Tab-separated table of C-alpha atoms and ligand atoms in Angstrom:
chain	number	residue	atom	x	y	z
M	15	UNK	CA	94.190	157.868	109.037
M	16	UNK	CA	96.838	160.345	109.855
M	17	UNK	CA	96.577	163.554	107.882
M	18	UNK	CA	99.508	164.434	105.571
M	19	UNK	CA	100.088	168.080	104.502
M	20	UNK	CA	99.750	168.827	100.984
M	21	UNK	CA	103.469	168.692	99.928
M	22	UNK	CA	104.813	169.604	96.479
M	23	UNK	CA	104.212	166.549	94.178
M	24	UNK	CA	106.575	165.497	91.555
M	25	UNK	CA	105.910	163.358	88.608
M	26	UNK	CA	109.615	162.265	88.344
M	27	UNK	CA	110.067	164.736	85.594
M	28	UNK	CA	108.234	167.860	86.451
M	29	UNK	CA	106.472	169.081	89.614
M	30	UNK	CA	102.978	167.601	89.594
M	31	UNK	CA	101.090	170.381	87.815
M	32	UNK	CA	97.369	169.770	88.465
M	33	UNK	CA	96.153	172.895	86.600
M	34	UNK	CA	98.289	171.766	83.597
M	35	UNK	CA	96.856	168.334	83.820
M	36	UNK	CA	93.091	169.682	84.055
M	37	UNK	CA	93.726	171.575	80.675
M	38	UNK	CA	93.979	168.098	79.012
M	39	UNK	CA	90.619	167.270	80.167
M	40	UNK	CA	88.151	169.463	78.053
M	41	UNK	CA	85.005	168.303	79.973
M	42	UNK	CA	86.188	169.809	83.194
M	43	UNK	CA	85.943	173.552	81.921
M	44	UNK	CA	82.188	173.228	81.874
M	45	UNK	CA	79.755	174.885	84.326
M	46	UNK	CA	76.906	172.959	85.611
M	47	UNK	CA	73.847	175.008	86.902
M	48	UNK	CA	75.984	177.932	86.432
M	49	UNK	CA	78.773	176.645	88.758
M	50	UNK	CA	82.123	175.454	87.655
M	51	UNK	CA	82.000	171.484	87.530
M	52	UNK	CA	83.575	169.792	90.344
M	53	UNK	CA	83.666	166.084	89.263
M	54	UNK	CA	83.990	163.687	92.061
M	55	UNK	CA	82.507	160.670	90.629
M	56	UNK	CA	85.574	159.197	89.315
M	57	UNK	CA	84.991	155.720	90.758
M	58	UNK	CA	81.984	155.347	88.513
M	59	UNK	CA	83.879	156.687	85.544
M	60	UNK	CA	86.849	158.818	84.938
M	61	UNK	CA	86.882	161.685	82.452
M	62	UNK	CA	88.847	161.495	79.284
M	63	UNK	CA	92.086	163.440	78.261
M	64	UNK	CA	92.171	165.042	74.845
M	65	UNK	CA	94.834	162.340	73.877
M	66	UNK	CA	92.153	159.591	74.232
M	67	UNK	CA	89.428	161.757	72.489
M	68	UNK	CA	91.863	162.421	69.526
M	69	UNK	CA	92.832	158.677	69.345
M	70	UNK	CA	89.061	157.880	68.704
M	71	UNK	CA	88.551	160.558	66.137
M	72	UNK	CA	91.876	159.631	64.448
M	73	UNK	CA	90.893	156.140	64.306
M	74	UNK	CA	87.636	156.722	62.564
M	75	UNK	CA	88.863	159.474	60.394
M	76	UNK	CA	91.999	157.671	58.951
M	77	UNK	CA	92.159	153.987	59.942
M	78	UNK	CA	88.841	152.181	60.260
M	79	UNK	CA	88.783	148.753	58.934
M	80	UNK	CA	88.236	145.368	60.481
M	81	UNK	CA	91.088	143.708	62.109
M	82	UNK	CA	92.784	140.336	61.417
M	83	UNK	CA	90.985	139.220	58.450
M	84	UNK	CA	91.889	141.659	55.681
M	85	UNK	CA	94.871	142.207	53.387
M	86	UNK	CA	94.395	145.694	52.376
M	87	UNK	CA	96.181	148.581	53.718
M	88	UNK	CA	93.570	149.992	56.070
M	89	UNK	CA	92.963	146.695	57.655
M	90	UNK	CA	96.722	146.075	58.270
M	91	UNK	CA	97.035	149.609	59.730
M	92	UNK	CA	94.155	148.938	62.000
M	93	UNK	CA	95.247	145.637	62.971
M	94	UNK	CA	98.685	146.862	63.980
M	95	UNK	CA	97.268	149.740	66.042
M	96	UNK	CA	94.943	147.201	67.764
M	97	UNK	CA	97.643	144.783	68.529
M	98	UNK	CA	100.016	147.531	69.615
M	99	UNK	CA	97.457	148.605	72.158
M	100	UNK	CA	97.453	145.062	73.645
M	101	UNK	CA	101.136	145.215	74.014
M	102	UNK	CA	101.006	148.537	75.884
M	103	UNK	CA	98.362	146.784	78.274
M	104	UNK	CA	100.673	143.822	78.509
M	105	UNK	CA	103.446	146.132	79.566
M	106	UNK	CA	101.186	148.134	81.901
M	107	UNK	CA	100.370	145.138	83.960
M	108	UNK	CA	103.607	143.194	83.376
M	109	UNK	CA	101.980	140.079	81.738
M	110	UNK	CA	104.453	137.618	80.401
M	111	UNK	CA	102.836	137.749	77.003
M	112	UNK	CA	100.344	139.663	75.202
M	113	UNK	CA	98.453	136.535	74.570
M	114	UNK	CA	97.310	136.618	78.020
M	115	UNK	CA	95.631	140.025	77.555
M	116	UNK	CA	92.009	139.536	76.383
M	117	UNK	CA	89.970	142.578	75.217
M	118	UNK	CA	86.430	142.550	76.917
M	119	UNK	CA	83.728	144.979	77.060
M	120	UNK	CA	84.807	145.668	80.801
M	121	UNK	CA	85.466	144.227	84.102
M	122	UNK	CA	81.885	142.775	84.265
M	123	UNK	CA	82.264	140.827	81.014
M	124	UNK	CA	85.824	139.624	81.902
M	125	UNK	CA	84.570	138.168	85.127
M	126	UNK	CA	81.586	136.722	83.615
M	127	UNK	CA	83.910	134.978	81.071
M	128	UNK	CA	85.975	133.390	83.669
M	129	UNK	CA	82.980	132.389	85.824
M	130	UNK	CA	81.242	130.763	82.750
M	131	UNK	CA	84.136	129.224	81.005
M	132	UNK	CA	86.431	128.079	84.012
M	133	UNK	CA	83.326	127.484	86.077
M	134	UNK	CA	81.416	125.320	83.530
M	135	UNK	CA	84.813	123.310	82.589
M	136	UNK	CA	86.394	122.836	85.917
M	137	UNK	CA	83.737	123.318	88.743
M	138	UNK	CA	81.593	120.744	90.026
M	139	UNK	CA	78.789	120.070	92.584
M	140	UNK	CA	79.913	120.709	96.146
M	141	UNK	CA	82.954	122.758	95.232
M	142	UNK	CA	83.616	125.963	96.986
M	143	UNK	CA	84.445	129.440	95.776
M	144	UNK	CA	85.602	132.217	98.104
M	145	UNK	CA	84.528	135.866	97.751
M	146	UNK	CA	84.768	138.736	100.031
M	147	UNK	CA	82.040	140.635	101.721
M	148	UNK	CA	82.941	143.795	99.651
M	149	UNK	CA	82.306	142.498	96.160
M	150	UNK	CA	80.878	144.624	93.328
M	151	UNK	CA	77.910	143.007	92.281
M	152	UNK	CA	79.902	142.196	89.183
M	153	UNK	CA	82.087	139.923	91.028
M	154	UNK	CA	79.316	138.366	92.996
M	155	UNK	CA	76.332	137.745	90.645
M	156	UNK	CA	78.353	135.929	87.903
M	157	UNK	CA	79.599	133.462	90.747
M	158	UNK	CA	75.974	133.148	91.872
M	159	UNK	CA	74.957	132.181	88.328
M	160	UNK	CA	77.355	129.384	88.109
M	161	UNK	CA	76.944	128.277	91.544
M	162	UNK	CA	73.231	127.715	90.997
M	163	UNK	CA	73.930	125.870	87.725
M	164	UNK	CA	76.610	123.624	89.228
M	165	UNK	CA	75.412	123.593	92.918
M	166	UNK	CA	78.541	125.261	94.257
M	167	UNK	CA	78.921	126.827	97.513
M	168	UNK	CA	80.012	130.333	98.004
M	169	UNK	CA	82.037	131.572	101.105
M	170	UNK	CA	82.336	135.247	102.020
M	171	UNK	CA	85.448	136.490	103.884
M	172	UNK	CA	83.727	139.031	106.256
M	173	UNK	CA	84.455	142.781	106.601
M	174	UNK	CA	85.062	144.323	110.013
M	175	UNK	CA	83.696	147.679	111.250
M	176	UNK	CA	86.485	149.685	109.647
M	177	UNK	CA	85.843	148.085	106.115
M	178	UNK	CA	88.926	145.703	106.321
M	179	UNK	CA	88.664	142.138	105.395
M	180	UNK	CA	88.996	139.821	108.446
M	181	UNK	CA	91.949	137.729	107.292
M	182	UNK	CA	93.105	136.395	110.645
M	183	UNK	CA	91.568	132.983	110.199
M	184	UNK	CA	91.929	132.938	106.279
M	185	UNK	CA	93.475	129.392	106.536
M	186	UNK	CA	90.031	128.174	107.721
M	187	UNK	CA	88.295	129.223	104.730
M	188	UNK	CA	89.938	126.659	102.725
M	189	UNK	CA	88.893	122.951	102.438
M	190	UNK	CA	89.739	120.296	99.895
M	191	UNK	CA	86.665	121.477	98.302
M	192	UNK	CA	87.754	124.998	97.648
M	193	UNK	CA	88.381	125.343	94.053
M	194	UNK	CA	88.368	129.197	93.257
M	195	UNK	CA	88.660	132.507	94.802
M	196	UNK	CA	87.508	135.799	93.229
M	197	UNK	CA	88.677	138.860	95.304
M	198	UNK	CA	88.044	142.543	95.093
M	199	UNK	CA	91.448	144.456	95.151
M	200	UNK	CA	90.248	148.060	95.987
M	201	UNK	CA	86.598	148.614	97.147
M	202	UNK	CA	84.613	150.928	95.192
M	203	UNK	CA	82.530	151.668	98.093
M	204	UNK	CA	84.954	152.073	100.818
M	205	UNK	CA	88.234	152.584	99.188
M	206	UNK	CA	89.795	149.836	101.149
M	207	UNK	CA	93.010	148.382	99.610
M	208	UNK	CA	92.783	144.577	100.414
M	209	UNK	CA	95.801	142.522	101.257
M	210	UNK	CA	95.421	140.457	97.870
M	211	UNK	CA	98.885	139.068	98.127
M	212	UNK	CA	98.077	137.358	101.219
M	213	UNK	CA	95.048	135.920	99.928
M	214	UNK	CA	96.720	134.789	96.740
M	215	UNK	CA	99.606	133.118	98.548
M	216	UNK	CA	97.278	131.305	100.806
M	217	UNK	CA	94.981	130.218	98.012
M	218	UNK	CA	98.069	129.006	96.164
M	219	UNK	CA	99.133	126.874	99.126
M	220	UNK	CA	95.756	125.170	98.482
M	221	UNK	CA	96.160	125.113	94.709
M	222	UNK	CA	93.076	127.464	94.341
M	223	UNK	CA	93.363	129.948	91.487
M	224	UNK	CA	92.506	133.561	92.287
M	225	UNK	CA	90.864	136.199	90.150
M	226	UNK	CA	91.455	139.820	91.099
M	227	UNK	CA	88.847	142.437	90.468
M	228	UNK	CA	91.019	145.387	89.712
M	229	UNK	CA	88.444	147.829	88.386
M	230	UNK	CA	89.396	150.446	91.080
M	231	UNK	CA	92.907	149.552	91.215
M	232	UNK	CA	94.567	150.051	87.956
M	233	UNK	CA	94.012	153.931	88.159
M	234	UNK	CA	95.628	154.206	91.656
M	235	UNK	CA	98.206	151.370	92.045
M	236	UNK	CA	100.873	149.974	90.043
M	237	UNK	CA	99.964	146.374	88.990
M	238	UNK	CA	102.477	143.635	88.234
M	239	UNK	CA	100.592	140.484	87.563
M	240	UNK	CA	103.684	138.374	87.704
M	241	UNK	CA	104.790	139.808	91.080
M	242	UNK	CA	101.226	139.372	92.520
M	243	UNK	CA	101.154	136.000	90.860
M	244	UNK	CA	97.222	136.282	90.482
M	245	UNK	CA	95.799	133.753	88.098
M	246	UNK	CA	93.223	136.239	86.493
M	247	UNK	CA	92.854	139.973	86.686
M	248	UNK	CA	90.009	142.110	85.284
M	249	UNK	CA	89.554	145.907	84.701
M	250	UNK	CA	87.812	148.377	82.580
M	251	UNK	CA	89.229	151.013	80.455
M	252	UNK	CA	86.853	153.836	81.357
M	253	UNK	CA	88.105	153.922	85.162
M	254	UNK	CA	91.576	154.448	83.715
M	255	UNK	CA	90.633	157.502	81.665
M	256	UNK	CA	90.035	155.304	78.609
M	257	UNK	CA	86.794	154.806	76.798
M	258	UNK	CA	83.562	152.997	78.025
M	259	UNK	CA	82.923	149.593	76.409
M	260	UNK	CA	86.475	148.252	76.466
M	261	UNK	CA	88.071	146.282	79.356
M	262	UNK	CA	90.753	143.708	79.957
M	263	UNK	CA	90.692	140.061	81.224
M	264	UNK	CA	94.364	139.034	81.981
M	265	UNK	CA	94.855	135.239	82.656
M	266	UNK	CA	97.819	132.967	83.017
M	267	UNK	CA	98.378	131.285	79.619
M	268	UNK	CA	98.332	127.710	80.768
M	269	UNK	CA	94.699	128.499	82.600
M	270	UNK	CA	93.388	130.328	79.412
M	271	UNK	CA	94.611	127.460	77.377
M	272	UNK	CA	92.894	124.832	79.284
M	273	UNK	CA	89.554	126.781	79.268
M	274	UNK	CA	86.749	126.487	76.651
M	275	UNK	CA	85.606	129.422	74.639
M	276	UNK	CA	83.077	131.870	76.239
M	277	UNK	CA	81.358	132.828	73.015
M	278	UNK	CA	81.515	131.522	69.689
M	279	UNK	CA	81.717	133.474	66.356
M	280	UNK	CA	84.094	135.026	63.987
M	281	UNK	CA	87.862	135.246	64.741
M	282	UNK	CA	87.880	132.836	67.619
M	283	UNK	CA	88.058	129.757	65.364
M	284	UNK	CA	90.875	127.905	63.553
M	285	UNK	CA	88.690	125.576	61.306
M	286	UNK	CA	84.955	125.272	61.109
M	287	UNK	CA	82.907	122.670	59.498
M	288	UNK	CA	79.049	121.913	59.732
M	289	UNK	CA	79.615	119.381	62.486
M	290	UNK	CA	82.383	120.917	64.629
M	291	UNK	CA	84.906	123.736	65.048
M	292	UNK	CA	88.446	123.967	66.389
M	293	UNK	CA	89.374	127.314	67.917
M	294	UNK	CA	92.052	129.981	67.457
M	295	UNK	CA	95.030	130.490	69.545
M	296	UNK	CA	95.074	132.931	72.550
M	297	UNK	CA	94.069	135.679	72.922
M	298	UNK	CA	91.478	135.310	70.000
M	299	UNK	CA	90.029	132.174	71.376
M	300	UNK	CA	88.222	134.573	73.784
M	301	UNK	CA	87.426	137.465	71.261
M	302	UNK	CA	84.525	136.299	69.184
M	303	UNK	CA	83.232	138.800	66.610
M	304	UNK	CA	84.457	142.221	65.811
M	305	UNK	CA	86.156	143.745	68.660
M	306	UNK	CA	85.699	147.277	69.934
M	307	UNK	CA	88.898	148.314	67.929
M	308	UNK	CA	88.788	152.011	68.325
M	309	UNK	CA	88.387	151.960	71.980
M	310	UNK	CA	91.088	149.371	72.537
M	311	UNK	CA	93.313	151.707	70.713
M	312	UNK	CA	92.266	154.553	72.702
M	313	UNK	CA	92.749	152.548	75.869
M	314	UNK	CA	96.238	152.362	74.895
M	315	UNK	CA	96.303	156.051	74.489
M	316	UNK	CA	95.027	156.308	78.000
M	317	UNK	CA	97.770	154.167	79.337
M	318	UNK	CA	100.336	156.274	77.454
M	319	UNK	CA	98.811	159.324	79.029
M	320	UNK	CA	98.745	157.947	82.670
M	321	UNK	CA	102.383	156.784	82.163
M	322	UNK	CA	103.495	160.215	81.125
M	323	UNK	CA	101.988	161.792	84.408
M	324	UNK	CA	103.147	158.751	86.403
M	325	UNK	CA	100.900	156.509	88.390
M	326	UNK	CA	102.958	156.988	91.618
M	327	UNK	CA	102.778	160.794	91.373
M	328	UNK	CA	98.854	160.408	90.630
M	329	UNK	CA	98.512	158.131	93.659
M	330	UNK	CA	100.435	160.585	95.884
M	331	UNK	CA	98.269	163.462	94.678
M	332	UNK	CA	94.983	161.446	95.242
M	333	UNK	CA	96.070	160.430	98.771
M	334	UNK	CA	96.769	163.745	99.733
M	335	UNK	CA	93.172	164.760	98.662
M	336	UNK	CA	91.711	161.753	100.368
M	337	UNK	CA	93.536	162.546	103.530
M	338	UNK	CA	92.570	166.290	103.558
M	339	UNK	CA	88.963	165.494	102.726
M	340	UNK	CA	88.708	162.845	105.437
M	341	UNK	CA	90.080	165.503	108.021
M	342	UNK	CA	87.586	168.020	106.786
M	343	UNK	CA	84.551	165.869	106.575
M	344	UNK	CA	85.156	164.594	109.999
M	345	UNK	CA	84.515	168.231	111.405
M	346	UNK	CA	80.949	168.255	109.887
M	347	UNK	CA	78.015	167.687	112.283
M	348	UNK	CA	76.394	164.312	112.158
M	349	UNK	CA	78.664	162.820	109.404
M	350	UNK	CA	80.111	159.353	109.582
M	351	UNK	CA	82.624	157.990	107.232
M	352	UNK	CA	81.925	154.421	106.129
M	353	UNK	CA	85.338	152.754	105.479
M	354	UNK	CA	88.034	153.868	107.716
M	355	UNK	CA	90.609	151.202	106.883
M	356	UNK	CA	94.263	151.942	107.333
M	357	UNK	CA	95.026	151.345	103.614
M	358	UNK	CA	92.657	153.190	101.342
M	359	UNK	CA	92.794	154.948	98.095
M	360	UNK	CA	90.529	156.872	95.763
M	361	UNK	CA	87.208	156.736	97.474
M	362	UNK	CA	85.568	158.355	100.534
M	363	UNK	CA	81.954	157.234	101.645
M	364	UNK	CA	79.956	158.837	104.143
M	365	UNK	CA	76.478	159.153	105.623
M	366	UNK	CA	74.665	161.811	107.846
M	367	UNK	CA	72.602	160.788	110.756
M	368	UNK	CA	69.409	162.436	109.582
M	369	UNK	CA	69.909	163.334	105.829
M	370	UNK	CA	69.345	160.736	103.127
M	371	UNK	CA	72.370	160.370	100.553
M	372	UNK	CA	69.989	161.128	97.670
M	373	UNK	CA	68.994	164.458	99.121
M	374	UNK	CA	72.839	165.200	99.745
M	375	UNK	CA	73.617	164.272	96.101
M	376	UNK	CA	70.649	166.217	94.586
M	377	UNK	CA	71.581	169.362	96.648
M	378	UNK	CA	75.374	169.091	95.658
M	379	UNK	CA	74.518	168.690	92.061
M	380	UNK	CA	72.939	172.233	92.093
M	381	UNK	CA	76.284	173.581	93.245
M	382	UNK	CA	77.857	171.751	90.255
M	383	UNK	CA	79.305	169.005	92.316
M	384	UNK	CA	79.011	165.523	91.059
M	385	UNK	CA	79.215	162.764	93.817
M	386	UNK	CA	77.544	159.385	93.642
M	387	UNK	CA	74.858	158.399	96.029
M	388	UNK	CA	73.396	154.915	96.452
M	389	UNK	CA	74.494	151.283	97.209
M	390	UNK	CA	77.324	151.583	94.553
M	391	UNK	CA	76.385	147.953	93.326
M	392	UNK	CA	77.402	146.435	96.731
M	393	UNK	CA	74.207	145.942	98.319
M	394	UNK	CA	75.326	143.085	100.753
M	395	UNK	CA	78.216	145.479	101.886
M	396	UNK	CA	75.518	148.158	102.684
M	397	UNK	CA	73.544	145.610	104.615
M	398	UNK	CA	76.671	144.701	106.518
M	399	UNK	CA	76.925	148.402	107.696
M	400	UNK	CA	73.125	148.635	108.279
M	401	UNK	CA	72.691	151.336	105.774
M	402	UNK	CA	70.798	151.715	102.449
M	403	UNK	CA	73.405	153.855	100.800
M	404	UNK	CA	76.224	156.336	101.218
M	405	UNK	CA	77.421	159.497	99.540
M	406	UNK	CA	80.752	158.691	97.747
M	407	UNK	CA	83.261	161.150	96.520
M	408	UNK	CA	86.119	159.720	94.594
M	409	UNK	CA	89.122	161.405	93.296
M	410	UNK	CA	91.166	161.300	90.033
M	411	UNK	CA	94.652	162.870	89.012
M	412	UNK	CA	92.726	166.128	88.048
M	413	UNK	CA	90.884	167.019	91.383
M	414	UNK	CA	92.216	169.778	93.411
M	415	UNK	CA	92.274	170.860	97.157
M	416	UNK	CA	90.068	173.538	96.126
M	417	UNK	CA	87.420	171.225	94.877
M	418	UNK	CA	87.532	169.405	98.203
M	419	UNK	CA	86.745	172.878	99.825
M	420	UNK	CA	83.812	173.283	97.428
M	421	UNK	CA	82.523	169.938	98.477
M	422	UNK	CA	82.928	170.739	102.143
M	423	UNK	CA	81.222	174.123	101.805
M	424	UNK	CA	78.362	172.410	99.703
M	425	UNK	CA	77.988	169.823	102.673
M	426	UNK	CA	77.779	172.770	105.043
M	427	UNK	CA	74.911	174.060	103.158
M	428	UNK	CA	73.164	170.668	103.027
M	429	UNK	CA	73.331	170.470	106.835
M	430	UNK	CA	71.824	173.954	107.176
M	431	UNK	CA	69.065	173.344	104.835
M	432	UNK	CA	67.986	169.714	105.891
M	433	UNK	CA	68.576	170.137	109.709
O	28	PMP	N1	84.184	145.908	90.022
O	28	PMP	C1	84.283	147.102	90.642
O	28	PMP	C2	85.130	147.125	92.098
O	28	PMP	C3	83.686	148.344	90.192
O	28	PMP	O1	84.061	149.470	90.786
O	28	PMP	C4	83.166	148.219	89.105
O	28	PMP	C5	82.548	149.455	88.411
O	28	PMP	N2	81.756	150.292	89.262
O	28	PMP	C6	82.910	146.943	88.448
O	28	PMP	C7	83.517	145.758	88.947
O	28	PMP	C8	82.348	146.871	87.178
O	28	PMP	O2	82.775	147.553	86.200
O	28	PMP	P1	82.223	147.804	84.588
O	28	PMP	O3	80.807	148.303	84.779
O	28	PMP	O4	83.123	148.900	84.107
O	28	PMP	O5	82.353	146.464	83.966
């Protein structure tokens, strides 16, 4: 990666003002072990702006009622706010219709929904599914479950030493038995941005539908599901500055219409008798039971907030931090960056030759620095690189160059202490 200098950033309206943005995130003002918090664990979950916190408080203070089924005022207000949030999400990813936007608990549940519903209905013994070598366990284990049940074969697109997918002979992955592809868009462990457009276009030449795991993408890159032409897309609210426990499955209407329900219960039915039921229309067919109404609305507030700053400006800011951090880390003795793809965002993972990542993480915590250490739910990928774990720093819109310097100084002390 070449190193860009930190240029002034604009949001399109104002100059990008990171100090102003930080004030919107109350948690960042904390001290940890007596030191100012340096939160660099954003790939695990991002912090929440006051607007999102306020949205949750406001919902329970003045709106709380169950949606869709009530005729009373609060139920109508709550239903409107819930469905307005769905429209915001539809616009955010440019889906054709809000009926293609299904609220789930998160990326994990969205992928399980597709694997179980589409998998049980349309995949049969001997069929093949394509995944990549850098899948989060959330986009691997659900496919393993259905593969075991249906006797399917999983094929893995390999990862090269830089942490890029080897796509040269992508064509050769497809046979007449290939029936589905589920692909990571941005790697949570390496930061690699995969060429998903190439995978989607090649898959479609073989009439293979593609699911994108966009858990690490929606907060860094603009997504247009129509331009991408992906068949399904999954993401979690909490990585997009929204609450935990809420996420999205986008699916093309024709596919979602053809799929059986994932869970049965209230709200997903049209008519029920003791012997059988018919199902509600989209998106409700896939939203059995009471939804996470407050957090869906707060996800809408998170999207409003992100739009106000501008994803392009956020991405530019984060990329400058990533490039600066990369250059500084490479100066440290015994440190190796895992994941040196040309196209990266958000994440930098590294190992020391003689210091275990857990020691690094624990030491940094005493300095108030939050990084993640471990396999990042990508054990096969760690195995590919011959390592048990990495230390991962991941950036969000509110991180600063000064915080990168604090990380680097902390790591210098780690080297001194553990060598
Ligand atoms: N996929 C990727 C690439 C992720 O980074 C994560 C979260 N670490 C997930 C899936 C799962 O997301 P969640 O736990 O919010 O369902």
